[in-house]
Amino acid sequence: MLLVARRKQKTSMAKGKPKYYAYIVPFNHVQGIALEWEECGEKVKGVAGARFKSFSSRKEAEEWLKAGADYGFKKELPKGIYFDAGTGRGDGVEVSVTDEKGTDLLSLAVHAKDINKFGKQTIKNATNNYGELLGCKYAMEIAIQKRLQEVSGDSKLILDYWSKGFIKKDEVAPETVKLAWEVARIRREFEKNGGKLKHISGNENPADLGFHRRAV
């Protein structure tokens, strides 16, 4: 029996982007999706065999439950190029670009000396958003090289605004504005030839650096 909780939905959304807590209690065949951790916790705390995980969309939560609530479940991703950036190692911003299987591809856009031992590029004295924008640039360049038409990332700021040249130049560094305009030019070329930029959640992004993954 699937129980989809809607209680407190307005309150949850008022706090920001909602999370969806999928849970399953095998012994009594109950599973569901809650919009508040407290509600999910009531179902799983202290219950042997209970499993739960948070997601950024209801669709992801439903897919996880349909796959048997397997913590190792990863759905098959479409062929394309994926990008991400993160600051988790504390040595600057790291840029990651991979294919759908998580294979690093930065060597197709960056000189080998600029790639660290993890297969990523480290940018000193930069913001995470700058790293995401640079990753988007590399991803499109690689997609063009490989004649692929899909580029995906988990930053809506980059996908919906900066990569289109929509950036408040008085609020960011000049080099970021310059990069945004360059990325916008590449995007126009990419899309003119049938390319598409898509959003993917951090949980699914194969280029995700793991620095901000939600705990299961």
mmCIF file of N, CA and C in Angstrom, residues 6-124:
data_model
loop_
_atom_site.group_PDB
_atom_site.id
_atom_site.type_symbol
_atom_site.label_atom_id
_atom_site.label_comp_id
_atom_site.label_asym_id
_atom_site.label_seq_id
_atom_site.Cartn_x
_atom_site.Cartn_y
_atom_site.Cartn_z
ATOM 1 N N ARG A 6 0.317 14.433 2.118
ATOM 2 C CA ARG A 6 0.198 15.806 1.648
ATOM 3 C C ARG A 6 0.081 16.800 2.809
ATOM 4 N N ARG A 7 0.001 16.287 4.011
ATOM 5 C CA ARG A 7 -0.152 17.135 5.174
ATOM 6 C C ARG A 7 1.019 18.093 5.298
ATOM 7 N N LYS A 8 0.754 19.330 5.642
ATOM 8 C CA LYS A 8 1.741 20.379 5.852
ATOM 9 C C LYS A 8 2.471 20.767 4.568
ATOM 10 N N GLN A 9 1.906 20.483 3.405
ATOM 11 C CA GLN A 9 2.590 20.768 2.152
ATOM 12 C C GLN A 9 2.840 22.260 1.977
ATOM 13 N N LYS A 10 1.854 23.063 2.284
ATOM 14 C CA LYS A 10 2.022 24.502 2.129
ATOM 15 C C LYS A 10 3.109 25.024 3.054
ATOM 16 N N THR A 11 3.153 24.503 4.280
ATOM 17 C CA THR A 11 4.178 24.932 5.230
ATOM 18 C C THR A 11 5.556 24.551 4.741
ATOM 19 N N SER A 12 5.685 23.336 4.235
ATOM 20 C CA SER A 12 6.973 22.849 3.745
ATOM 21 C C SER A 12 7.471 23.699 2.591
ATOM 22 N N MET A 13 6.594 24.026 1.636
ATOM 23 C CA MET A 13 6.995 24.795 0.476
ATOM 24 C C MET A 13 7.314 26.230 0.842
ATOM 25 N N ALA A 14 6.685 26.736 1.903
ATOM 26 C CA ALA A 14 6.954 28.098 2.334
ATOM 27 C C ALA A 14 8.383 28.240 2.835
ATOM 28 N N LYS A 15 8.974 27.158 3.315
ATOM 29 C CA LYS A 15 10.333 27.193 3.831
ATOM 30 C C LYS A 15 11.365 27.151 2.719
ATOM 31 N N GLY A 16 10.957 26.912 1.488
ATOM 32 C CA GLY A 16 11.882 26.765 0.380
ATOM 33 C C GLY A 16 11.495 25.569 -0.466
ATOM 34 N N LYS A 17 12.422 25.133 -1.304
ATOM 35 C CA LYS A 17 12.144 23.987 -2.159
ATOM 36 C C LYS A 17 11.833 22.769 -1.309
ATOM 37 N N PRO A 18 10.695 22.100 -1.534
ATOM 38 C CA PRO A 18 10.309 20.964 -0.679
ATOM 39 C C PRO A 18 11.186 19.746 -0.902
ATOM 40 N N LYS A 19 11.290 18.921 0.137
ATOM 41 C CA LYS A 19 11.943 17.624 0.024
ATOM 42 C C LYS A 19 10.876 16.556 0.145
ATOM 43 N N TYR A 20 11.155 15.415 -0.437
ATOM 44 C CA TYR A 20 10.224 14.293 -0.401
ATOM 45 C C TYR A 20 10.935 13.123 0.270
ATOM 46 N N TYR A 21 10.364 12.662 1.373
ATOM 47 C CA TYR A 21 10.957 11.580 2.158
ATOM 48 C C TYR A 21 10.231 10.276 1.851
ATOM 49 N N ALA A 22 10.905 9.418 1.068
ATOM 50 C CA ALA A 22 10.317 8.120 0.745
ATOM 51 C C ALA A 22 10.680 7.131 1.839
ATOM 52 N N TYR A 23 9.736 6.282 2.211
ATOM 53 C CA TYR A 23 10.002 5.299 3.265
ATOM 54 C C TYR A 23 9.269 3.999 2.964
ATOM 55 N N ILE A 24 9.797 2.926 3.533
ATOM 56 C CA ILE A 24 9.162 1.621 3.380
ATOM 57 C C ILE A 24 9.348 0.836 4.670
ATOM 58 N N VAL A 25 8.281 0.188 5.098
ATOM 59 C CA VAL A 25 8.310 -0.656 6.299
ATOM 60 C C VAL A 25 7.904 -2.052 5.826
ATOM 61 N N PRO A 26 8.878 -2.907 5.504
ATOM 62 C CA PRO A 26 8.587 -4.202 4.874
ATOM 63 C C PRO A 26 7.663 -5.133 5.660
ATOM 64 N N PHE A 27 7.801 -5.143 6.973
ATOM 65 C CA PHE A 27 7.063 -6.167 7.722
ATOM 66 C C PHE A 27 5.551 -6.003 7.629
ATOM 67 N N ASN A 28 5.069 -4.766 7.445
ATOM 68 C CA ASN A 28 3.617 -4.595 7.303
ATOM 69 C C ASN A 28 3.230 -4.048 5.916
ATOM 70 N N HIS A 29 4.200 -4.103 4.969
ATOM 71 C CA HIS A 29 3.960 -3.739 3.564
ATOM 72 C C HIS A 29 3.463 -2.302 3.403
ATOM 73 N N VAL A 30 3.964 -1.408 4.237
ATOM 74 C CA VAL A 30 3.585 0.002 4.138
ATOM 75 C C VAL A 30 4.743 0.795 3.550
ATOM 76 N N GLN A 31 4.447 1.628 2.577
ATOM 77 C CA GLN A 31 5.448 2.540 2.040
ATOM 78 C C GLN A 31 4.760 3.842 1.669
ATOM 79 N N GLY A 32 5.519 4.905 1.600
ATOM 80 C CA GLY A 32 4.895 6.180 1.299
ATOM 81 C C GLY A 32 5.901 7.280 1.079
ATOM 82 N N ILE A 33 5.388 8.490 0.855
ATOM 83 C CA ILE A 33 6.215 9.666 0.630
ATOM 84 C C ILE A 33 5.687 10.787 1.513
ATOM 85 N N ALA A 34 6.551 11.312 2.366
ATOM 86 C CA ALA A 34 6.161 12.385 3.278
ATOM 87 C C ALA A 34 6.859 13.678 2.884
ATOM 88 N N LEU A 35 6.254 14.805 3.226
ATOM 89 C CA LEU A 35 6.846 16.103 2.927
ATOM 90 C C LEU A 35 7.556 16.709 4.134
ATOM 91 N N GLU A 36 7.470 16.042 5.260
ATOM 92 C CA GLU A 36 8.141 16.501 6.472
ATOM 93 C C GLU A 36 8.919 15.335 7.069
ATOM 94 N N TRP A 37 10.139 15.605 7.552
ATOM 95 C CA TRP A 37 10.923 14.535 8.156
ATOM 96 C C TRP A 37 10.217 13.956 9.380
ATOM 97 N N GLU A 38 9.561 14.818 10.153
ATOM 98 C CA GLU A 38 8.874 14.349 11.355
ATOM 99 C C GLU A 38 7.861 13.264 11.028
ATOM 100 N N GLU A 39 7.147 13.453 9.920
ATOM 101 C CA GLU A 39 6.132 12.485 9.504
ATOM 102 C C GLU A 39 6.770 11.166 9.072
ATOM 103 N N CYS A 40 7.879 11.284 8.333
ATOM 104 C CA CYS A 40 8.605 10.092 7.910
ATOM 105 C C CYS A 40 9.193 9.379 9.129
ATOM 106 N N GLY A 41 9.766 10.173 10.043
ATOM 107 C CA GLY A 41 10.385 9.601 11.229
ATOM 108 C C GLY A 41 9.429 8.794 12.071
ATOM 109 N N GLU A 42 8.177 9.243 12.142
ATOM 110 C CA GLU A 42 7.165 8.506 12.907
ATOM 111 C C GLU A 42 6.972 7.095 12.367
ATOM 112 N N LYS A 43 7.173 6.933 11.059
ATOM 113 C CA LYS A 43 6.946 5.632 10.422
ATOM 114 C C LYS A 43 8.140 4.689 10.566
ATOM 115 N N VAL A 44 9.359 5.257 10.638
ATOM 116 C CA VAL A 44 10.545 4.398 10.521
ATOM 117 C C VAL A 44 11.410 4.282 11.775
ATOM 118 N N LYS A 45 11.327 5.255 12.662
ATOM 119 C CA LYS A 45 12.208 5.233 13.833
ATOM 120 C C LYS A 45 11.971 4.001 14.698
ATOM 121 N N GLY A 46 13.050 3.276 14.941
ATOM 122 C CA GLY A 46 12.978 2.111 15.807
ATOM 123 C C GLY A 46 12.333 0.889 15.184
ATOM 124 N N VAL A 47 12.030 0.959 13.882
ATOM 125 C CA VAL A 47 11.371 -0.171 13.211
ATOM 126 C C VAL A 47 12.418 -0.984 12.460
ATOM 127 N N ALA A 48 12.566 -2.233 12.809
ATOM 128 C CA ALA A 48 13.551 -3.096 12.172
ATOM 129 C C ALA A 48 13.263 -3.261 10.686
ATOM 130 N N GLY A 49 14.279 -3.050 9.845
ATOM 131 C CA GLY A 49 14.137 -3.245 8.401
ATOM 132 C C GLY A 49 13.577 -2.059 7.645
ATOM 133 N N ALA A 50 13.155 -1.021 8.364
ATOM 134 C CA ALA A 50 12.600 0.154 7.682
ATOM 135 C C ALA A 50 13.703 0.881 6.913
ATOM 136 N N ARG A 51 13.356 1.397 5.738
ATOM 137 C CA ARG A 51 14.312 2.138 4.929
ATOM 138 C C ARG A 51 13.690 3.463 4.502
ATOM 139 N N PHE A 52 14.531 4.486 4.365
ATOM 140 C CA PHE A 52 14.021 5.805 3.983
ATOM 141 C C PHE A 52 15.131 6.607 3.322
ATOM 142 N N LYS A 53 14.718 7.587 2.516
ATOM 143 C CA LYS A 53 15.687 8.417 1.803
ATOM 144 C C LYS A 53 14.995 9.690 1.336
ATOM 145 N N SER A 54 15.732 10.820 1.312
ATOM 146 C CA SER A 54 15.137 12.080 0.875
ATOM 147 C C SER A 54 15.474 12.364 -0.587
ATOM 148 N N PHE A 55 14.549 13.052 -1.273
ATOM 149 C CA PHE A 55 14.713 13.384 -2.686
ATOM 150 C C PHE A 55 14.235 14.808 -2.930
ATOM 151 N N SER A 56 14.656 15.385 -4.065
ATOM 152 C CA SER A 56 14.239 16.747 -4.392
ATOM 153 C C SER A 56 12.958 16.786 -5.220
ATOM 154 N N SER A 57 12.484 15.626 -5.685
ATOM 155 C CA SER A 57 11.236 15.586 -6.448
ATOM 156 C C SER A 57 10.441 14.335 -6.096
ATOM 157 N N ARG A 58 9.129 14.427 -6.251
ATOM 158 C CA ARG A 58 8.268 13.275 -5.972
ATOM 159 C C ARG A 58 8.562 12.130 -6.946
ATOM 160 N N LYS A 59 8.864 12.476 -8.204
ATOM 161 C CA LYS A 59 9.133 11.453 -9.200
ATOM 162 C C LYS A 59 10.318 10.581 -8.785
ATOM 163 N N GLU A 60 11.394 11.219 -8.296
ATOM 164 C CA GLU A 60 12.574 10.467 -7.852
ATOM 165 C C GLU A 60 12.220 9.547 -6.695
ATOM 166 N N ALA A 61 11.421 10.064 -5.767
ATOM 167 C CA ALA A 61 11.025 9.265 -4.607
ATOM 168 C C ALA A 61 10.215 8.048 -5.039
ATOM 169 N N GLU A 62 9.296 8.261 -5.981
ATOM 170 C CA GLU A 62 8.476 7.155 -6.475
ATOM 171 C C GLU A 62 9.323 6.104 -7.183
ATOM 172 N N GLU A 63 10.307 6.567 -7.974
ATOM 173 C CA GLU A 63 11.170 5.633 -8.700
ATOM 174 C C GLU A 63 11.986 4.779 -7.732
ATOM 175 N N TRP A 64 12.444 5.397 -6.649
ATOM 176 C CA TRP A 64 13.228 4.660 -5.650
ATOM 177 C C TRP A 64 12.378 3.579 -4.993
ATOM 178 N N LEU A 65 11.154 3.919 -4.666
ATOM 179 C CA LEU A 65 10.253 2.932 -4.062
ATOM 180 C C LEU A 65 9.945 1.808 -5.045
ATOM 181 N N LYS A 66 9.706 2.156 -6.300
ATOM 182 C CA LYS A 66 9.399 1.143 -7.311
ATOM 183 C C LYS A 66 10.579 0.196 -7.536
ATOM 184 N N ALA A 67 11.796 0.712 -7.294
ATOM 185 C CA ALA A 67 12.998 -0.110 -7.468
ATOM 186 C C ALA A 67 13.294 -0.945 -6.231
ATOM 187 N N GLY A 68 12.366 -0.946 -5.278
ATOM 188 C CA GLY A 68 12.544 -1.769 -4.083
ATOM 189 C C GLY A 68 13.222 -1.058 -2.942
ATOM 190 N N ALA A 69 13.268 0.286 -2.989
ATOM 191 C CA ALA A 69 13.913 1.070 -1.934
ATOM 192 C C ALA A 69 15.353 0.618 -1.710
ATOM 193 N N ASP A 70 16.053 0.417 -2.829
ATOM 194 C CA ASP A 70 17.445 -0.040 -2.798
ATOM 195 C C ASP A 70 18.354 1.177 -2.690
ATOM 196 N N TYR A 71 19.163 1.240 -1.631
ATOM 197 C CA TYR A 71 20.046 2.387 -1.442
ATOM 198 C C TYR A 71 21.065 2.516 -2.569
ATOM 199 N N GLY A 72 21.347 1.426 -3.253
ATOM 200 C CA GLY A 72 22.315 1.479 -4.338
ATOM 201 C C GLY A 72 21.692 1.738 -5.693
ATOM 202 N N PHE A 73 20.367 1.957 -5.730
ATOM 203 C CA PHE A 73 19.669 2.128 -7.003
ATOM 204 C C PHE A 73 20.068 3.419 -7.722
ATOM 205 N N LYS A 74 20.404 3.283 -8.973
ATOM 206 C CA LYS A 74 20.654 4.430 -9.834
ATOM 207 C C LYS A 74 19.979 4.158 -11.171
ATOM 208 N N LYS A 75 19.091 5.039 -11.564
ATOM 209 C CA LYS A 75 18.394 4.783 -12.816
ATOM 210 C C LYS A 75 19.325 5.047 -13.997
ATOM 211 N N GLU A 76 19.040 4.394 -15.100
ATOM 212 C CA GLU A 76 19.871 4.551 -16.299
ATOM 213 C C GLU A 76 19.684 5.953 -16.853
ATOM 214 N N LEU A 77 20.792 6.618 -17.124
ATOM 215 C CA LEU A 77 20.749 7.995 -17.602
ATOM 216 C C LEU A 77 20.946 8.046 -19.114
ATOM 217 N N PRO A 78 20.376 9.068 -19.763
ATOM 218 C CA PRO A 78 20.557 9.193 -21.206
ATOM 219 C C PRO A 78 21.996 9.550 -21.554
ATOM 220 N N LYS A 79 22.439 9.148 -22.723
ATOM 221 C CA LYS A 79 23.792 9.441 -23.192
ATOM 222 C C LYS A 79 23.958 10.951 -23.301
ATOM 223 N N GLY A 80 25.036 11.470 -22.712
ATOM 224 C CA GLY A 80 25.257 12.902 -22.747
ATOM 225 C C GLY A 80 26.447 13.302 -21.893
ATOM 226 N N ILE A 81 26.587 14.600 -21.665
ATOM 227 C CA ILE A 81 27.676 15.149 -20.867
ATOM 228 C C ILE A 81 27.073 15.809 -19.635
ATOM 229 N N TYR A 82 27.703 15.571 -18.474
ATOM 230 C CA TYR A 82 27.184 16.052 -17.194
ATOM 231 C C TYR A 82 28.262 16.875 -16.479
ATOM 232 N N PHE A 83 27.839 17.927 -15.767
ATOM 233 C CA PHE A 83 28.820 18.770 -15.081
ATOM 234 C C PHE A 83 28.385 19.106 -13.658
ATOM 235 N N ASP A 84 29.386 19.472 -12.842
ATOM 236 C CA ASP A 84 29.130 19.851 -11.450
ATOM 237 C C ASP A 84 30.346 20.624 -10.944
ATOM 238 N N ALA A 85 30.206 21.251 -9.783
ATOM 239 C CA ALA A 85 31.324 21.909 -9.112
ATOM 240 C C ALA A 85 31.089 21.812 -7.615
ATOM 241 N N GLY A 86 32.163 21.872 -6.845
ATOM 242 C CA GLY A 86 32.021 21.779 -5.390
ATOM 243 C C GLY A 86 33.272 22.236 -4.680
ATOM 244 N N THR A 87 33.134 22.501 -3.381
ATOM 245 C CA THR A 87 34.255 23.030 -2.584
ATOM 246 C C THR A 87 34.605 22.135 -1.405
ATOM 247 N N GLY A 88 34.165 20.893 -1.422
ATOM 248 C CA GLY A 88 34.294 20.022 -0.255
ATOM 249 C C GLY A 88 35.684 19.683 0.205
ATOM 250 N N ARG A 89 36.699 19.710 -0.670
ATOM 251 C CA ARG A 89 38.040 19.335 -0.234
ATOM 252 C C ARG A 89 38.812 20.504 0.351
ATOM 253 N N GLY A 90 38.224 21.703 0.318
ATOM 254 C CA GLY A 90 38.826 22.860 0.961
ATOM 255 C C GLY A 90 40.050 23.416 0.264
ATOM 256 N N ASP A 91 40.242 23.110 -1.002
ATOM 257 C CA ASP A 91 41.417 23.581 -1.724
ATOM 258 C C ASP A 91 40.996 24.334 -2.976
ATOM 259 N N GLY A 92 39.933 25.108 -2.879
ATOM 260 C CA GLY A 92 39.393 25.801 -4.035
ATOM 261 C C GLY A 92 38.149 25.096 -4.547
ATOM 262 N N VAL A 93 37.648 25.560 -5.669
ATOM 263 C CA VAL A 93 36.464 24.969 -6.296
ATOM 264 C C VAL A 93 36.912 23.904 -7.296
ATOM 265 N N GLU A 94 36.299 22.740 -7.219
ATOM 266 C CA GLU A 94 36.607 21.670 -8.170
ATOM 267 C C GLU A 94 35.509 21.585 -9.223
ATOM 268 N N VAL A 95 35.938 21.440 -10.468
ATOM 269 C CA VAL A 95 35.021 21.315 -11.594
ATOM 270 C C VAL A 95 35.052 19.873 -12.083
ATOM 271 N N SER A 96 33.869 19.312 -12.292
ATOM 272 C CA SER A 96 33.747 17.921 -12.728
ATOM 273 C C SER A 96 32.902 17.843 -13.993
ATOM 274 N N VAL A 97 33.382 17.094 -14.984
ATOM 275 C CA VAL A 97 32.624 16.839 -16.206
ATOM 276 C C VAL A 97 32.773 15.362 -16.546
ATOM 277 N N THR A 98 31.642 14.684 -16.713
ATOM 278 C CA THR A 98 31.673 13.242 -16.986
ATOM 279 C C THR A 98 30.651 12.863 -18.055
ATOM 280 N N ASP A 99 30.690 11.583 -18.440
ATOM 281 C CA ASP A 99 29.611 11.061 -19.265
ATOM 282 C C ASP A 99 28.536 10.493 -18.359
ATOM 283 N N GLU A 100 27.546 9.835 -18.940
ATOM 284 C CA GLU A 100 26.408 9.328 -18.162
ATOM 285 C C GLU A 100 26.799 8.217 -17.195
ATOM 286 N N LYS A 101 27.979 7.624 -17.380
ATOM 287 C CA LYS A 101 28.435 6.547 -16.499
ATOM 288 C C LYS A 101 29.388 7.043 -15.416
ATOM 289 N N GLY A 102 29.642 8.356 -15.415
ATOM 290 C CA GLY A 102 30.529 8.930 -14.412
ATOM 291 C C GLY A 102 31.995 8.928 -14.814
ATOM 292 N N THR A 103 32.296 8.618 -16.069
ATOM 293 C CA THR A 103 33.677 8.623 -16.553
ATOM 294 C C THR A 103 34.140 10.061 -16.768
ATOM 295 N N ASP A 104 35.278 10.435 -16.161
ATOM 296 C CA ASP A 104 35.784 11.803 -16.274
ATOM 297 C C ASP A 104 36.166 12.130 -17.712
ATOM 298 N N LEU A 105 35.787 13.353 -18.160
ATOM 299 C CA LEU A 105 36.032 13.759 -19.539
ATOM 300 C C LEU A 105 36.789 15.082 -19.655
ATOM 301 N N LEU A 106 37.245 15.621 -18.534
ATOM 302 C CA LEU A 106 37.881 16.937 -18.579
ATOM 303 C C LEU A 106 39.099 16.990 -19.487
ATOM 304 N N SER A 107 39.739 15.856 -19.694
ATOM 305 C CA SER A 107 40.935 15.832 -20.544
ATOM 306 C C SER A 107 40.626 16.247 -21.983
ATOM 307 N N LEU A 108 39.340 16.250 -22.351
ATOM 308 C CA LEU A 108 38.941 16.661 -23.690
ATOM 309 C C LEU A 108 38.809 18.176 -23.812
ATOM 310 N N ALA A 109 38.877 18.876 -22.661
ATOM 311 C CA ALA A 109 38.708 20.332 -22.688
ATOM 312 C C ALA A 109 39.792 21.081 -21.921
ATOM 313 N N VAL A 110 40.541 20.369 -21.066
ATOM 314 C CA VAL A 110 41.513 21.001 -20.187
ATOM 315 C C VAL A 110 42.866 20.307 -20.342
ATOM 316 N N HIS A 111 43.934 21.077 -20.260
ATOM 317 C CA HIS A 111 45.280 20.504 -20.349
ATOM 318 C C HIS A 111 45.508 19.555 -19.174
ATOM 319 N N ALA A 112 46.216 18.474 -19.420
ATOM 320 C CA ALA A 112 46.443 17.441 -18.399
ATOM 321 C C ALA A 112 47.044 17.997 -17.117
ATOM 322 N N LYS A 113 47.908 19.001 -17.216
ATOM 323 C CA LYS A 113 48.554 19.560 -16.025
ATOM 324 C C LYS A 113 47.569 20.274 -15.114
ATOM 325 N N ASP A 114 46.390 20.617 -15.644
ATOM 326 C CA ASP A 114 45.383 21.333 -14.861
ATOM 327 C C ASP A 114 44.335 20.401 -14.258
ATOM 328 N N ILE A 115 44.536 19.101 -14.425
ATOM 329 C CA ILE A 115 43.596 18.117 -13.871
ATOM 330 C C ILE A 115 44.220 17.461 -12.654
ATOM 331 N N ASN A 116 43.496 17.444 -11.539
ATOM 332 C CA ASN A 116 44.054 16.889 -10.300
ATOM 333 C C ASN A 116 43.956 15.366 -10.270
ATOM 334 N N LYS A 117 44.431 14.777 -9.200
ATOM 335 C CA LYS A 117 44.481 13.317 -9.112
ATOM 336 C C LYS A 117 43.102 12.676 -9.059
ATOM 337 N N PHE A 118 42.073 13.476 -8.836
ATOM 338 C CA PHE A 118 40.709 12.951 -8.807
ATOM 339 C C PHE A 118 40.016 13.057 -10.168
ATOM 340 N N GLY A 119 40.733 13.583 -11.156
ATOM 341 C CA GLY A 119 40.146 13.738 -12.483
ATOM 342 C C GLY A 119 39.358 15.023 -12.641
ATOM 343 N N LYS A 120 39.540 15.959 -11.712
ATOM 344 C CA LYS A 120 38.804 17.220 -11.727
ATOM 345 C C LYS A 120 39.769 18.386 -11.901
ATOM 346 N N GLN A 121 39.227 19.568 -12.149
ATOM 347 C CA GLN A 121 40.050 20.768 -12.210
ATOM 348 C C GLN A 121 39.798 21.607 -10.971
ATOM 349 N N THR A 122 40.869 22.042 -10.310
ATOM 350 C CA THR A 122 40.744 22.885 -9.128
ATOM 351 C C THR A 122 40.980 24.337 -9.512
ATOM 352 N N ILE A 123 40.019 25.198 -9.165
ATOM 353 C CA ILE A 123 40.111 26.627 -9.445
ATOM 354 C C ILE A 123 40.279 27.368 -8.118
ATOM 355 N N LYS A 124 41.372 28.082 -7.967
ATOM 356 C CA LYS A 124 41.632 28.835 -6.731
ATOM 357 C C LYS A 124 40.871 30.149 -6.744
#
